[in-house]
PDB file of N, CA and C and ligand atoms in Angstrom:
ATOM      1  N   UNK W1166     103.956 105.427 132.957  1.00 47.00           N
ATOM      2  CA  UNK W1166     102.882 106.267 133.447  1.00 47.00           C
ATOM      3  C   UNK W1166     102.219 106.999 132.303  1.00 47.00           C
ATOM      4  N   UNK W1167     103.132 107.918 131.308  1.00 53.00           N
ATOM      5  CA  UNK W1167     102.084 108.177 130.111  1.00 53.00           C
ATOM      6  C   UNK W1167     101.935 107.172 128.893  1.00 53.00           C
ATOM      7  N   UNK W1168     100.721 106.574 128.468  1.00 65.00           N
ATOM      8  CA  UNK W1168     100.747 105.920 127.727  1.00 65.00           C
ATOM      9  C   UNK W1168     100.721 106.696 126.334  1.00 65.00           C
ATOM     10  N   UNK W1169     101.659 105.787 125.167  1.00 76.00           N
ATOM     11  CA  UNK W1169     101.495 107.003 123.640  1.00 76.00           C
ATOM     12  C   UNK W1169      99.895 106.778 123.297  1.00 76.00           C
ATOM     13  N   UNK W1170      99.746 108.394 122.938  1.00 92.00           N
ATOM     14  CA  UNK W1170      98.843 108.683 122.425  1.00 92.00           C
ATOM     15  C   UNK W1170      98.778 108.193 120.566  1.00 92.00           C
ATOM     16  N   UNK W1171      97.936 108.373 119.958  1.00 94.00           N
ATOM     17  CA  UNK W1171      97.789 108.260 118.458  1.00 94.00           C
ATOM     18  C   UNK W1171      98.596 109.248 118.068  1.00 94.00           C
ATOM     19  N   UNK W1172      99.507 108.942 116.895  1.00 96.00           N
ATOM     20  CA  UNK W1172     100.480 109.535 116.185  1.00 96.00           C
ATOM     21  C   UNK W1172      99.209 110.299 114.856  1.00 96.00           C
ATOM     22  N   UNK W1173      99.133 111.966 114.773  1.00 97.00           N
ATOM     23  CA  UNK W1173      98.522 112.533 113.686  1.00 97.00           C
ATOM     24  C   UNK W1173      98.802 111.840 112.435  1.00 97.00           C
ATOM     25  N   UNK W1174      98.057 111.825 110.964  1.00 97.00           N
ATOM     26  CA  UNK W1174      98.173 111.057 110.370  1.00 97.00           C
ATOM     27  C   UNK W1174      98.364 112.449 108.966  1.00 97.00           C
ATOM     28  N   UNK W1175      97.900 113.177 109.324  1.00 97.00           N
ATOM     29  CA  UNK W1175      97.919 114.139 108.120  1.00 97.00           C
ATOM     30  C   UNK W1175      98.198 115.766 109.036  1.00 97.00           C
ATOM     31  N   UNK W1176      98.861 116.448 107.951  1.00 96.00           N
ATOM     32  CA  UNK W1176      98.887 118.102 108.825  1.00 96.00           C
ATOM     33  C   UNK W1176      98.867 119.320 107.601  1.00 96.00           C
ATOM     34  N   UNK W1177      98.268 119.998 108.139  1.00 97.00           N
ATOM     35  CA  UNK W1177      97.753 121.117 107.077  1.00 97.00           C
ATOM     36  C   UNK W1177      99.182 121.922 106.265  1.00 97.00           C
ATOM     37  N   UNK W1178      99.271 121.892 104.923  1.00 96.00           N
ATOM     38  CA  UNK W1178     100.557 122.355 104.949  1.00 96.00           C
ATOM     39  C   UNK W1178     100.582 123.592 105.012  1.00 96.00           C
ATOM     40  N   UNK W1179      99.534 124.281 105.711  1.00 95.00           N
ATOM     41  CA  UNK W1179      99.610 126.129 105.581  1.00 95.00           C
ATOM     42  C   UNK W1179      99.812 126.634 107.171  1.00 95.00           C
ATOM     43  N   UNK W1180      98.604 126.138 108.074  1.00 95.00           N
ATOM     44  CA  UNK W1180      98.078 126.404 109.018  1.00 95.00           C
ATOM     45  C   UNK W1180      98.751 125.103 110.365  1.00 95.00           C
ATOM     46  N   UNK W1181      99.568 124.138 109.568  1.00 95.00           N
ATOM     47  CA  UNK W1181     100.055 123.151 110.685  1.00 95.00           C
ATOM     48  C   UNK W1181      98.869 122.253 111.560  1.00 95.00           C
ATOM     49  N   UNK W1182      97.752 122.324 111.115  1.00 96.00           N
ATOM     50  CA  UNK W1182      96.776 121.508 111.966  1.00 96.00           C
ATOM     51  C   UNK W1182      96.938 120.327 111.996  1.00 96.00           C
ATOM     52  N   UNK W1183      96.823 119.554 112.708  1.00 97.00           N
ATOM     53  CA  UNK W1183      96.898 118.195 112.779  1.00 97.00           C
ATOM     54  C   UNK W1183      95.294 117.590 112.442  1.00 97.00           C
ATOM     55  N   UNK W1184      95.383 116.217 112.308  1.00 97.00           N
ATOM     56  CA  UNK W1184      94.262 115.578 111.749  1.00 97.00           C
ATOM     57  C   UNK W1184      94.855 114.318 112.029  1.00 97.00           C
ATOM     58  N   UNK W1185      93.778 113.149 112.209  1.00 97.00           N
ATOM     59  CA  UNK W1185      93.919 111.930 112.626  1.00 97.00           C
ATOM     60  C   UNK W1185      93.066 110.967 111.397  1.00 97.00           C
ATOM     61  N   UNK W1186      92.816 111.713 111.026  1.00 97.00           N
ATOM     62  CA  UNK W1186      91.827 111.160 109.842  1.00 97.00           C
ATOM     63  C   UNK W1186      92.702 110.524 108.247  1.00 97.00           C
ATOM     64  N   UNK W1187      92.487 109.520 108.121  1.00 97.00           N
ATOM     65  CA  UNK W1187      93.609 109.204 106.610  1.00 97.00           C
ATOM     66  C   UNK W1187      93.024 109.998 105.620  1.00 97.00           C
ATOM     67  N   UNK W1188      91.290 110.189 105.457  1.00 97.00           N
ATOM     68  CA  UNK W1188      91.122 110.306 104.519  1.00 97.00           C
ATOM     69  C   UNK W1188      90.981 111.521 104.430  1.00 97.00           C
ATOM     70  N   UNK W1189      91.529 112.169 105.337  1.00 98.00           N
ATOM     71  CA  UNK W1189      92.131 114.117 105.064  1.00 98.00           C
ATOM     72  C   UNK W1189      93.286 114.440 104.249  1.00 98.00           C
ATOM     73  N   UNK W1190      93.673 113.152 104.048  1.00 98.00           N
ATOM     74  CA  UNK W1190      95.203 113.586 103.220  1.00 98.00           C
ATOM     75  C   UNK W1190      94.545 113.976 101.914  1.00 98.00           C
ATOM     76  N   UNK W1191      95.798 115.304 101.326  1.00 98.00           N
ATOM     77  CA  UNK W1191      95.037 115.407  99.989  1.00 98.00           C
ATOM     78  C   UNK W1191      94.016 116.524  99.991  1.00 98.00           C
ATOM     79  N   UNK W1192      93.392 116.671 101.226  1.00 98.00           N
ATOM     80  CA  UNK W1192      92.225 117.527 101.505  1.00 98.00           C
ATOM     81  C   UNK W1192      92.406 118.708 101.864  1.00 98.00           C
ATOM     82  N   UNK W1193      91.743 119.512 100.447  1.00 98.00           N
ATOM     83  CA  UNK W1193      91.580 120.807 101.546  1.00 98.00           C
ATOM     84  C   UNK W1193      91.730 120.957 103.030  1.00 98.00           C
ATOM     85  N   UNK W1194      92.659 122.150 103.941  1.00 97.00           N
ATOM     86  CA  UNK W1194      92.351 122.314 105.142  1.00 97.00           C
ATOM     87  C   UNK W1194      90.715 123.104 105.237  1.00 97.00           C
ATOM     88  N   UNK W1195      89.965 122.883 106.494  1.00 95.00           N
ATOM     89  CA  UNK W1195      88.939 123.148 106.563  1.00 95.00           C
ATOM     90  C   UNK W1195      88.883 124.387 108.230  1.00 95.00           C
ATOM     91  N   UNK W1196      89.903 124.491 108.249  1.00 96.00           N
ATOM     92  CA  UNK W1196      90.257 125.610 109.334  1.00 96.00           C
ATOM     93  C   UNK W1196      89.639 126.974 109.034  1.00 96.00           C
ATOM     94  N   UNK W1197      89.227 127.898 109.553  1.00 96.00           N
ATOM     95  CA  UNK W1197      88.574 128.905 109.196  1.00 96.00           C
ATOM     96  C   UNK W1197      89.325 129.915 110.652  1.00 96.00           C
ATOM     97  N   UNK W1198      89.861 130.918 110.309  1.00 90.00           N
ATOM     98  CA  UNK W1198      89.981 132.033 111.259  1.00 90.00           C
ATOM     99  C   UNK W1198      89.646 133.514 110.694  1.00 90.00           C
ATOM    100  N   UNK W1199      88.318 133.437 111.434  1.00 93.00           N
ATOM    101  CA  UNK W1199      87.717 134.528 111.217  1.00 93.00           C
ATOM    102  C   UNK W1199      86.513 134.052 109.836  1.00 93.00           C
ATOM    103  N   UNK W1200      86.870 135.493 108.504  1.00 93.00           N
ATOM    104  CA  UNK W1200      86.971 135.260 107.238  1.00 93.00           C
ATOM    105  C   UNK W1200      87.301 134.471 106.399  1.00 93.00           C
ATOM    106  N   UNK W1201      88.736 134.045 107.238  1.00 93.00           N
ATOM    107  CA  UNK W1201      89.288 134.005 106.184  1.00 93.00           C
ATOM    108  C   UNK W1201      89.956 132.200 106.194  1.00 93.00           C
ATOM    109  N   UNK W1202      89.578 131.572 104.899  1.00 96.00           N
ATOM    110  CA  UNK W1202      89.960 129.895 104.983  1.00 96.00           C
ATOM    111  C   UNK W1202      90.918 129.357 104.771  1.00 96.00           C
ATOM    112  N   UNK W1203      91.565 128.984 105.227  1.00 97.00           N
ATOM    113  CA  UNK W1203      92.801 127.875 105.350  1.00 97.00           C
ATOM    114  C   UNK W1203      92.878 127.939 103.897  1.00 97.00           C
ATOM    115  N   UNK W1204      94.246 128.219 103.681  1.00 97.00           N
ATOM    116  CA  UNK W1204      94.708 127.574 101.790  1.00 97.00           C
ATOM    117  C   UNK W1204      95.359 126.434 101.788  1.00 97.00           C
ATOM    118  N   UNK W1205      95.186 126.108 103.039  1.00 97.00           N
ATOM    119  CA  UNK W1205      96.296 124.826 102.772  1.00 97.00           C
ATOM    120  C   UNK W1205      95.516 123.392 102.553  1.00 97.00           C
ATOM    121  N   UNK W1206      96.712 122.561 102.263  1.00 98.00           N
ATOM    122  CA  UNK W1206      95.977 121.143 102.064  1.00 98.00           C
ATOM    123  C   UNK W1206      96.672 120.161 103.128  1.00 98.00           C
ATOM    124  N   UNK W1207      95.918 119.259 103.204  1.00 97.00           N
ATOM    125  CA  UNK W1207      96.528 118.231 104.042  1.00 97.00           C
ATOM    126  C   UNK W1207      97.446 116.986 103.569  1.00 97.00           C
ATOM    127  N   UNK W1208      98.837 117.170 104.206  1.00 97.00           N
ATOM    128  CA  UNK W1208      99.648 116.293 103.507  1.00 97.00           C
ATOM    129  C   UNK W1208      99.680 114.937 104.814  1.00 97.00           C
ATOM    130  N   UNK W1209     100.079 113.881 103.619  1.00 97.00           N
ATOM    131  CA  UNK W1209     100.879 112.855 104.566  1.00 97.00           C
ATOM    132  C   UNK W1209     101.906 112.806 105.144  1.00 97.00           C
ATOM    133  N   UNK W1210     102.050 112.536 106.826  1.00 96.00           N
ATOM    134  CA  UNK W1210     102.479 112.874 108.024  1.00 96.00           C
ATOM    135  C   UNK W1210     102.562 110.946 108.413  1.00 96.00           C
ATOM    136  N   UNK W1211     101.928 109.911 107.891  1.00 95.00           N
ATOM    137  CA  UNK W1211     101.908 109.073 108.506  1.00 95.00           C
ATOM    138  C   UNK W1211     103.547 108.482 108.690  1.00 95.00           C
ATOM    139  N   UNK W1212     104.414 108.790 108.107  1.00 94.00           N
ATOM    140  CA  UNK W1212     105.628 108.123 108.583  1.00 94.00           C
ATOM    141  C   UNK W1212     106.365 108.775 110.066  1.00 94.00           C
ATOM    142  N   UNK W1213     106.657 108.137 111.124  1.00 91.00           N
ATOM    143  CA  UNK W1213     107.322 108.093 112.133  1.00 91.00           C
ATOM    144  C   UNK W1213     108.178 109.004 112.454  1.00 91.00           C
ATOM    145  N   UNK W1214     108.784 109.280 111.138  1.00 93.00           N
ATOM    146  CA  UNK W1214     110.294 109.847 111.126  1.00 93.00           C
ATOM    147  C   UNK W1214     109.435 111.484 111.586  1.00 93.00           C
ATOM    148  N   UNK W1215     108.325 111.364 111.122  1.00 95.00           N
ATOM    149  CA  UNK W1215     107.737 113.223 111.006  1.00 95.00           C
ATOM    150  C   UNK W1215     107.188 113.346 112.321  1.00 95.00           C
ATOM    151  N   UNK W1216     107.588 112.861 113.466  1.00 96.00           N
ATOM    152  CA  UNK W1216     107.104 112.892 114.881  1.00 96.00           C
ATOM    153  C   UNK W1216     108.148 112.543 115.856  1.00 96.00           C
ATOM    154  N   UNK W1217     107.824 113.235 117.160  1.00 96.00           N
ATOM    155  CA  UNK W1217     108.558 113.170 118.196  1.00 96.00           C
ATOM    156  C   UNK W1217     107.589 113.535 119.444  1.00 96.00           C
ATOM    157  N   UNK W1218     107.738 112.823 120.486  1.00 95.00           N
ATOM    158  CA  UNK W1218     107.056 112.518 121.773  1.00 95.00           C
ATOM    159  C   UNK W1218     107.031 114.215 122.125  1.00 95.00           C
ATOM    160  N   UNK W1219     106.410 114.945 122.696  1.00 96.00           N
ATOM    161  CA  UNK W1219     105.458 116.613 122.787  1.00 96.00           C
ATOM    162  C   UNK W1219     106.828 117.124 123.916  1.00 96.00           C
ATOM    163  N   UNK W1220     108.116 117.305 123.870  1.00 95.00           N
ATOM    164  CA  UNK W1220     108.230 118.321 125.188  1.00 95.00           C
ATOM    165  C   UNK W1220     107.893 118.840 126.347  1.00 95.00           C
ATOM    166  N   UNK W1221     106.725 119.770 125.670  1.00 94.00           N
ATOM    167  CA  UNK W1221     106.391 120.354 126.454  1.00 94.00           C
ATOM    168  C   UNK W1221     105.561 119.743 127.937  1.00 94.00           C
ATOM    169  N   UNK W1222     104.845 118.417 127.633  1.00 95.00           N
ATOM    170  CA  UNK W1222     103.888 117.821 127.693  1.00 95.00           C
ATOM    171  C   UNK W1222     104.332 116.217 127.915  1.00 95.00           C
ATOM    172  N   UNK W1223     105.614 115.839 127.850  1.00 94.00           N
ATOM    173  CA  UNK W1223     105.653 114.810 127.767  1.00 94.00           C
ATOM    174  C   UNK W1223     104.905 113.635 126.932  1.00 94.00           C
ATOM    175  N   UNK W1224     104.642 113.664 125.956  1.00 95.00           N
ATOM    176  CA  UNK W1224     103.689 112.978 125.010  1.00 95.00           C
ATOM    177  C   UNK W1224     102.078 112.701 125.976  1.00 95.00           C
ATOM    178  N   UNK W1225     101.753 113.669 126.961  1.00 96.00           N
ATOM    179  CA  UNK W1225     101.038 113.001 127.470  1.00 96.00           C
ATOM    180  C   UNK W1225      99.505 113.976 127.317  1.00 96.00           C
ATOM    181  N   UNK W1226      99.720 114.996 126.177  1.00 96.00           N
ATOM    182  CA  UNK W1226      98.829 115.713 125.667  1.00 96.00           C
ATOM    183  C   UNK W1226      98.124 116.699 127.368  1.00 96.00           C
ATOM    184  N   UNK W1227      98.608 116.523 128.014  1.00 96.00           N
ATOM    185  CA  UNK W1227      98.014 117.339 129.528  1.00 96.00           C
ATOM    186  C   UNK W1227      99.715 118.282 129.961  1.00 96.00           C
ATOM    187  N   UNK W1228      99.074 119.643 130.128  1.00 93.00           N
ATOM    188  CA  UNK W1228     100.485 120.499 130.160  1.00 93.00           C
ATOM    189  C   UNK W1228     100.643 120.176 131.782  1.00 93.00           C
ATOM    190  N   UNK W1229     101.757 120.618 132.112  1.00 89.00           N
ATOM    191  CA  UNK W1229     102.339 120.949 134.106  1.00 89.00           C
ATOM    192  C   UNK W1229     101.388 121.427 134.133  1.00 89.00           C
ATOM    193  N   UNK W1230     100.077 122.419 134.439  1.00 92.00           N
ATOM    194  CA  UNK W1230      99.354 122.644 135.243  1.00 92.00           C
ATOM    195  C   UNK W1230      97.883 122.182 135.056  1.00 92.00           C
ATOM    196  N   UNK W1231      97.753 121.115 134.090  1.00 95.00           N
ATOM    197  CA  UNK W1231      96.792 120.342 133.745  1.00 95.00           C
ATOM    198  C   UNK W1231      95.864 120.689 133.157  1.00 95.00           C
ATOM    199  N   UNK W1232      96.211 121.514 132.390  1.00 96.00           N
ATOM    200  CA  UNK W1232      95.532 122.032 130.970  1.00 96.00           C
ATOM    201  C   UNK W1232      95.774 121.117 129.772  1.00 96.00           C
ATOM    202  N   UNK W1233      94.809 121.754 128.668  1.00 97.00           N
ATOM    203  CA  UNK W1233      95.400 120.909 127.458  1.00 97.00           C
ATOM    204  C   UNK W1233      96.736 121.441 126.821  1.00 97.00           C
ATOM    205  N   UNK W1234      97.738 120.441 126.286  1.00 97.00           N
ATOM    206  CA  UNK W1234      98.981 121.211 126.082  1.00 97.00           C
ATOM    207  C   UNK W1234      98.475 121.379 124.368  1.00 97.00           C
ATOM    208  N   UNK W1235      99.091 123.120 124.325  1.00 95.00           N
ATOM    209  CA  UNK W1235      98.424 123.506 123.247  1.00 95.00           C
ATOM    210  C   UNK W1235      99.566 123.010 122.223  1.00 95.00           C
ATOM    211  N   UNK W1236     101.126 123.189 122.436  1.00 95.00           N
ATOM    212  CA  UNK W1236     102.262 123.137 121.862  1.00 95.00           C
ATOM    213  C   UNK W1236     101.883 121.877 120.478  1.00 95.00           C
ATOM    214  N   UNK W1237     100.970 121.086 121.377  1.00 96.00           N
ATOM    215  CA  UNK W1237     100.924 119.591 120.294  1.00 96.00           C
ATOM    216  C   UNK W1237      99.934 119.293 120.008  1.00 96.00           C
ATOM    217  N   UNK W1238      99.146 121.047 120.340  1.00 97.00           N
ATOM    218  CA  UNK W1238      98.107 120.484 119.368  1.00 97.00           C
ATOM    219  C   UNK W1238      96.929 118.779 120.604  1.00 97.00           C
ATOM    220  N   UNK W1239      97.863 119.058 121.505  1.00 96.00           N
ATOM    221  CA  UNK W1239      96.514 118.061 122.854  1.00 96.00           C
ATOM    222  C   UNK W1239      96.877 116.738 122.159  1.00 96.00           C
ATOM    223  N   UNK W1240      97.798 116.053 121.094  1.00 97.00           N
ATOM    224  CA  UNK W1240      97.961 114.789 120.897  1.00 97.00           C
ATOM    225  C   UNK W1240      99.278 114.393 121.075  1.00 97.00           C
ATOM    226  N   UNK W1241     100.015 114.956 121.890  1.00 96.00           N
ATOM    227  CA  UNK W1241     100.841 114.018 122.451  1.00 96.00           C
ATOM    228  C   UNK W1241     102.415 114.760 121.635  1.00 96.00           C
ATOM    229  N   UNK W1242     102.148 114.659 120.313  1.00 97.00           N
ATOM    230  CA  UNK W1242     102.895 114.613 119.720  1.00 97.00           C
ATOM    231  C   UNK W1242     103.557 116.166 118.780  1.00 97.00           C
ATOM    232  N   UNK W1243     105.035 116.265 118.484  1.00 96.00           N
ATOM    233  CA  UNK W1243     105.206 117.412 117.989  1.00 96.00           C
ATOM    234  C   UNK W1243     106.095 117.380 116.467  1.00 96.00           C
ATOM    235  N   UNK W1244     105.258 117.699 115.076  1.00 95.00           N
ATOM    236  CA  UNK W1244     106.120 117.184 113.982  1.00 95.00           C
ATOM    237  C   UNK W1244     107.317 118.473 113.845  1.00 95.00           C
ATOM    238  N   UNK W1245     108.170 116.838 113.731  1.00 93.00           N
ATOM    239  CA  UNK W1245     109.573 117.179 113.557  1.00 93.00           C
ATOM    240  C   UNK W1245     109.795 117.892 112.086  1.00 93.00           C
ATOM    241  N   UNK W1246     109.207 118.096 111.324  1.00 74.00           N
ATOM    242  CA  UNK W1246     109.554 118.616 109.886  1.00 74.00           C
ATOM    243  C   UNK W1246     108.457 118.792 109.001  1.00 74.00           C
ATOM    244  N   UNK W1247     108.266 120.009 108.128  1.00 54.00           N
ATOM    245  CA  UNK W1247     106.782 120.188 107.384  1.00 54.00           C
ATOM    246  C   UNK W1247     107.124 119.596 105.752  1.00 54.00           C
ATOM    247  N   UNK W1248     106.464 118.654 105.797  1.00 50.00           N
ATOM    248  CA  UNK W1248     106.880 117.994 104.183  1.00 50.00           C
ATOM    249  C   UNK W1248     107.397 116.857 103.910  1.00 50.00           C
TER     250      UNK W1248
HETATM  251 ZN1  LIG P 364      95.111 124.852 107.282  1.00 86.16          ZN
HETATM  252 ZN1  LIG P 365     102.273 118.551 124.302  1.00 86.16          ZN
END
């Protein structure tokens, strides 16, 4: 019933954002809260081992009351380790 979603490919190493984009790795984060800009950069996340199907959400990026599940970031997925 839930089909996997796309596994993130890069994640901010400051701010934890996810990104699906390859060619974010390496990249400045581009997150902005408020003032003030993300210092982080975007590392590679593409290996397997750095993911696990969302908890909260069942990898199915929609929470129990059918919202977006924020926990994963709405892709399904929740990294298991920063680095
Ligand atoms: Zn960031
Ligand atoms: Zn989730």
């Amino acid at each position: 019933m839930s089909k996997q979603l796309a596994k993130p490919v890069a994640v901010c190493s400051d701010c934890i954002t996810y990104s699906f984009d390859v060619n974010d790795i390496d990249k400045p984060c581009v997150v902005k809260r408020g003032d003030y800009q993300c210092q982080g950069t975007y590392v590679d996340v593409t290996d397997p081992i750095n993911w696990k199907e969302c908890t909260a959400c069942s990898g199915t990026a929609v929470a129990f009351d059918g919202a977006s599940c924020l926990a994963c970031q709405e892709s399904g997925w929740l990294l298991t380790r920063r680095r």
